[in-house]
Amino acid sequence: MTLSPLHPPSPGGARTGIPTGIPAGMPSGRLLAPSRRAVPTAIGRAPISGSETLKSVATALDVLECFALDDELGVSDIARRLGIAKSTAHRLLSTLCSRGLTEKNPDTGQYRLGLHLYELGQLAQSRLKLRQTALPLLEDLRRVSGLSVHLGVIDGADIVYAERLETPAGRQLLAGVSRRWPSHCTSSGKAIAAFNAELAQARRDIGFPPRTTGTIRSVADYDLALAETRRLGVGIGHGEAVAGISSVAAPVRDLSGRAYASISVVGPSSALIGDLDRTARLVRTVAGHIAHRLSA
Amino acid sequence: MTLSPLHPPSPGGARTGIPTGIPAGMPSGRLLAPSRRAVPTAIGRAPISGSETLKSVATALDVLECFALDDELGVSDIARRLGIAKSTAHRLLSTLCSRGLTEKNPDTGQYRLGLHLYELGQLAQSRLKLRQTALPLLEDLRRVSGLSVHLGVIDGADIVYAERLETPAGRQLLAGVSRRWPSHCTSSGKAIAAFNAELAQARRDIGFPPRTTGTIRSVADYDLALAETRRLGVGIGHGEAVAGISSVAAPVRDLSGRAYASISVVGPSSALIGDLDRTARLVRTVAGHIAHRLSA
DNA sequence: GTCCACTGTCCCGCTCAGTGGGACACATGC
DNA sequence: GCATGTGTCCCACTGAGCGGGACAGTGGAC
């Protein structure tokens, strides 16, 4: 878990995560594969370190992850997925509901994520210094480019979009598109990994799960793409995450040159191919401005 | 916790929350007063029912609430606030960090809310059927009115904004403004409470904490304001939550006439007073359309 | 109508997981 | 220098959380 880049400036600062014994690449798959416990067949992942976690709390958080794939789940569903007793699942859900992190649908009797979780999430987002600084510039970029704009940050071997400013068209295009992506299948991931050896290595270690026919699948192709990204100064993605959607991303780098975030524009492939050069220049410029403000 | 209105259509459906023994008005103060346990002097609130909650999970969630008021907190801070041992706080934080709900700032050694919490919150928001349905109409409203637009929903005796579409000016105006407000000091709260006796009563039971000099402070004034809201068909707020900010809200009502959400436009008082009538009509119309779509 | 298989909720007794106290190294300030 | 703070780690005790099982209610197949 690479933490510091989200709250710059911390150029060249220590990048150590907390010593929980969890491998650096772990978070990948969160919200994609809902929880480690739920996926006992997970590909080569170490089990959660037993030393630093509270079992019941960890299980409660596993319950939340279960909702990554399904809107609503019943007590038995969750008990089955997590391999716990039905009574335990019921107890966990009741506790989560009492704080509004989950809700019970009175019509179906099923449970779902709750309003208070959204509230806490908004709070977390509003605290991101990177986002606070970048927001006005991202607005400008959306206006000038006429495209949806993403602010990407690192989490493990993935990219998470900490902000997404939509255009009316982009809102439809991206509706339901995840906030988290493996870093090899997005322009943002390439832009950051090209200037961040740690992220690149974390991704190599975990591998290259395909999303579309165009997704990078081998270390060789990956390294080639990163080299090209370094040459251009921007990462480019054509339908490697979602077919038909392209994007251009520029890294936000600290004084040492290391990338810790990215900004990108996203749109239908047809719209982006036209004046790729102009778009690339635009995105690079804005990323530079953000980096400058954060270093001050 | 009034759950069903967030995922309409459920006109006239049962509105019972889960039977956790927690009084209906409880959630009020969440994110304002971080946690019940943290506020042993809380005014007449029943303690958390011991029967349905897992203690360690509940404490872990209390930890999250602690961050409502402060960006960053240390282990000792949290232990002191929650009245738990330092080692316990440390264990809880480690567990939360291992799942990304909190993060440790390597520079300060303090803890803060984590990126994954934001991710989960986005997921919760994207699942709200009310929001999904309303979004395109809210966009229209923003464009036509040129003002920031809020989608308000009920939680306990409070209003939570489940969506907030900003204008460039509104973004500055509302930066850092909470997502949760007691229902007596916002136009949204008035719009819903005027057509929702349960919310109105929950607010009367809890009381009327003042936010500005203009905030309603008595039951008499409150009932007067609700009557006026019923007469106009919209709720109006002039600097009752934040000085200098006004808003106009219309209720979204189910087939039985009961309000379960609101849409509102927000701006500097000076900008709204001008053509209040036109704005009110506009907001009412859009709210009607949303209600219609949700009843279908 | 009667099965059956499934649900969510609740109760209870066993035991292990979570608790607080305390030790420790380190940092800050008088 | 000492005093007081911090975060992290260890350990022994015990009560909190676990699973098993009972129960009522539901929905579908027949």
XYZ file of C-alpha atoms in Angstrom, chain B residues 8-279:
272
model
C -37.854 3.472 -4.982
C -40.291 2.559 -6.297
C -41.785 1.375 -3.052
C -44.833 3.589 -2.760
C -46.549 3.083 0.519
C -44.286 0.175 1.368
C -43.246 -0.766 4.840
C -40.818 1.712 6.325
C -39.531 -0.249 9.225
C -35.840 -0.308 9.866
C -34.016 -3.314 11.114
C -34.893 -4.272 14.667
C -31.664 -3.343 16.338
C -33.288 -1.540 19.183
C -31.766 1.722 18.089
C -34.166 4.652 18.275
C -35.158 6.099 14.935
C -33.460 9.417 15.499
C -30.117 7.990 16.441
C -28.085 8.620 13.318
C -28.311 12.353 13.766
C -24.999 13.801 14.679
C -23.033 11.235 12.810
C -20.053 12.900 11.264
C -20.867 15.894 13.396
C -20.384 14.335 16.783
C -18.127 11.544 15.700
C -19.500 8.669 17.751
C -21.772 7.983 20.627
C -19.060 6.336 22.565
C -16.791 9.273 21.997
C -19.377 11.580 23.510
C -20.252 10.089 26.875
C -22.038 13.340 27.707
C -24.343 12.997 24.700
C -27.669 14.569 25.342
C -30.113 11.902 26.307
C -29.125 9.401 23.675
C -29.631 5.796 24.496
C -26.403 3.824 24.503
C -25.877 1.391 21.689
C -27.932 -1.703 22.197
C -25.577 -4.357 23.438
C -27.622 -7.166 22.034
C -27.138 -6.796 18.305
C -23.693 -5.356 17.915
C -20.288 -6.956 17.880
C -18.221 -4.951 20.234
C -14.938 -4.985 18.361
C -16.611 -4.260 15.044
C -18.628 -1.448 16.567
C -15.471 0.018 18.066
C -13.699 -0.225 14.729
C -16.506 1.767 13.146
C -16.274 4.257 15.988
C -12.673 4.719 14.993
C -13.755 5.733 11.497
C -16.221 8.239 12.926
C -13.420 9.860 14.861
C -12.045 11.155 11.588
C -15.179 13.183 10.923
C -13.732 16.161 12.739
C -10.014 15.709 12.255
C -7.979 14.950 9.161
C -5.363 12.988 10.994
C -5.277 11.346 14.391
C -2.749 9.355 16.363
C -3.228 6.110 18.218
C -3.351 7.901 21.545
C -5.874 10.471 20.319
C -8.271 7.771 19.311
C -7.751 5.715 22.446
C -8.530 8.776 24.530
C -11.635 9.714 22.574
C -13.130 6.264 22.601
C -12.043 5.420 26.104
C -10.140 2.321 25.066
C -6.607 1.120 25.677
C -3.878 2.402 23.438
C -3.037 -1.115 22.394
C -6.625 -1.709 21.376
C -6.708 1.427 19.283
C -3.483 0.407 17.640
C -4.859 -3.017 16.812
C -8.051 -1.571 15.377
C -6.168 0.903 13.242
C -3.837 -1.771 11.956
C -6.778 -3.873 10.904
C -8.498 -0.961 9.219
C -5.256 -0.057 7.465
C -4.761 -3.588 6.222
C -7.968 -3.175 4.252
C -7.304 0.380 3.151
C -10.138 1.968 5.128
C -7.530 3.997 6.939
C -3.982 4.884 6.007
C -0.930 5.783 7.936
C 0.806 8.963 6.980
C 4.465 7.994 6.896
C 5.532 11.590 7.395
C 3.620 12.280 10.585
C 2.940 8.761 11.848
C -0.700 9.747 12.172
C -3.634 7.921 10.657
C -6.260 9.159 8.226
C -9.155 7.831 6.188
C -8.062 5.628 3.327
C -8.559 5.402 -0.373
C -10.487 2.180 -0.235
C -13.124 3.792 1.924
C -13.669 6.266 -0.874
C -13.933 3.396 -3.307
C -16.563 1.633 -1.243
C -18.437 4.884 -0.839
C -18.518 5.384 -4.592
C -19.874 1.897 -4.932
C -22.618 2.631 -2.425
C -23.516 5.818 -4.267
C -23.596 4.183 -7.669
C -26.084 1.630 -6.361
C -28.661 4.208 -5.301
C -31.516 3.765 -7.723
C -32.876 7.160 -6.830
C -29.637 8.774 -7.890
C -29.360 6.748 -11.071
C -32.786 7.851 -12.133
C -32.419 11.462 -11.118
C -28.958 12.120 -12.496
C -29.809 13.147 -16.067
C -32.548 15.432 -14.845
C -30.237 16.939 -12.265
C -27.748 17.708 -15.012
C -30.458 19.482 -16.945
C -31.416 21.465 -13.893
C -27.858 22.579 -13.329
C -27.517 23.667 -16.921
C -30.780 25.558 -17.034
C -30.488 27.179 -13.611
C -26.773 27.806 -13.700
C -26.665 26.843 -10.031
C -25.299 23.928 -8.008
C -27.815 21.127 -7.608
C -28.337 18.819 -4.635
C -30.167 15.537 -4.316
C -31.179 15.126 -0.680
C -32.305 11.944 1.059
C -33.475 11.199 4.588
C -31.276 9.580 7.186
C -32.765 9.610 10.654
C -33.615 13.219 11.413
C -31.000 14.511 8.991
C -30.674 15.156 5.305
C -27.758 13.640 3.415
C -26.871 14.862 -0.047
C -26.585 11.753 -2.185
C -25.446 13.791 -5.152
C -24.075 17.260 -5.614
C -23.533 18.672 -9.079
C -21.429 21.766 -8.910
C -21.007 24.801 -11.035
C -17.503 26.263 -11.115
C -18.677 29.007 -8.761
C -20.612 26.576 -6.590
C -17.599 24.376 -6.124
C -15.795 27.172 -4.356
C -18.867 28.217 -2.446
C -19.563 24.739 -1.141
C -16.025 23.456 -0.730
C -15.820 21.644 2.560
C -19.527 21.978 3.250
C -20.857 18.855 4.920
C -22.976 16.247 3.171
C -25.151 15.831 6.261
C -27.371 18.461 7.821
C -30.032 18.492 10.491
C -33.271 18.695 8.571
C -34.437 21.957 10.136
C -31.753 24.173 8.681
C -31.873 23.358 4.993
C -34.446 23.923 2.303
C -34.194 20.225 1.461
C -35.068 19.275 4.996
C -38.087 21.543 4.985
C -39.249 20.283 1.600
C -39.188 16.679 2.749
C -40.398 17.179 6.319
C -43.360 19.203 5.096
C -44.621 16.097 3.371
C -43.210 13.468 5.695
C -44.560 13.457 9.230
C -42.076 10.884 10.435
C -39.075 13.026 9.548
C -40.696 16.124 11.010
C -41.387 14.338 14.272
C -37.901 12.837 14.457
C -36.505 16.351 14.183
C -38.861 17.739 16.827
C -37.815 14.946 19.169
C -34.131 15.647 18.735
C -34.350 19.418 18.799
C -33.066 22.314 16.772
C -29.353 22.930 17.164
C -28.500 26.364 15.712
C -25.937 26.707 12.938
C -26.246 30.398 12.136
C -28.175 33.285 13.581
C -30.984 32.484 11.157
C -31.480 28.848 12.125
C -34.920 27.763 13.314
C -34.810 27.159 17.054
C -38.299 26.307 18.230
C -41.039 23.847 17.418
C -43.405 26.753 16.728
C -41.100 28.285 14.129
C -40.461 24.867 12.655
C -44.134 24.095 12.191
C -44.662 27.532 10.719
C -41.897 26.915 8.200
C -43.322 23.541 7.237
C -46.772 25.047 6.713
C -45.261 27.721 4.500
C -43.389 25.044 2.577
C -46.615 23.161 1.973
C -48.236 26.355 0.760
C -45.447 27.155 -1.713
C -44.653 23.592 -2.725
C -40.974 24.321 -2.160
C -38.722 24.761 0.840
C -36.648 27.911 1.014
C -33.553 28.458 3.094
C -31.708 31.724 3.570
C -28.437 31.316 5.386
C -29.842 28.959 7.976
C -27.103 26.387 7.544
C -24.255 28.544 6.254
C -24.441 32.322 6.315
C -24.769 33.841 2.867
C -25.909 30.656 1.141
C -29.515 30.240 0.070
C -31.347 27.353 -1.512
C -34.689 26.310 -2.926
C -35.827 22.689 -2.666
C -38.747 20.692 -3.965
C -39.871 17.351 -2.534
C -39.827 14.108 -4.504
C -43.000 12.303 -3.460
C -44.358 8.820 -3.900
C -47.846 8.020 -5.107
C -49.251 8.438 -1.611
C -47.880 11.984 -1.485
C -45.188 11.215 1.036
C -41.816 12.840 0.363
C -38.704 10.664 0.498
C -36.153 12.876 -1.231
C -35.615 16.385 -2.487
C -33.864 18.234 -5.212
C -32.565 21.713 -4.659
C -30.540 24.488 -6.175
C -27.976 26.302 -4.073
C -26.149 29.543 -4.467
C -25.175 32.813 -2.883
C -28.215 34.466 -1.353
C -27.855 37.427 -3.679
C -28.152 35.235 -6.771
C -31.261 33.388 -5.641
C -33.440 36.161 -4.289
C -33.852 37.713 -7.729
C -36.233 35.428 -9.567
C -37.297 33.193 -6.751
C -40.578 32.380 -8.435
C -39.033 31.135 -11.624
C -36.473 29.088 -9.711
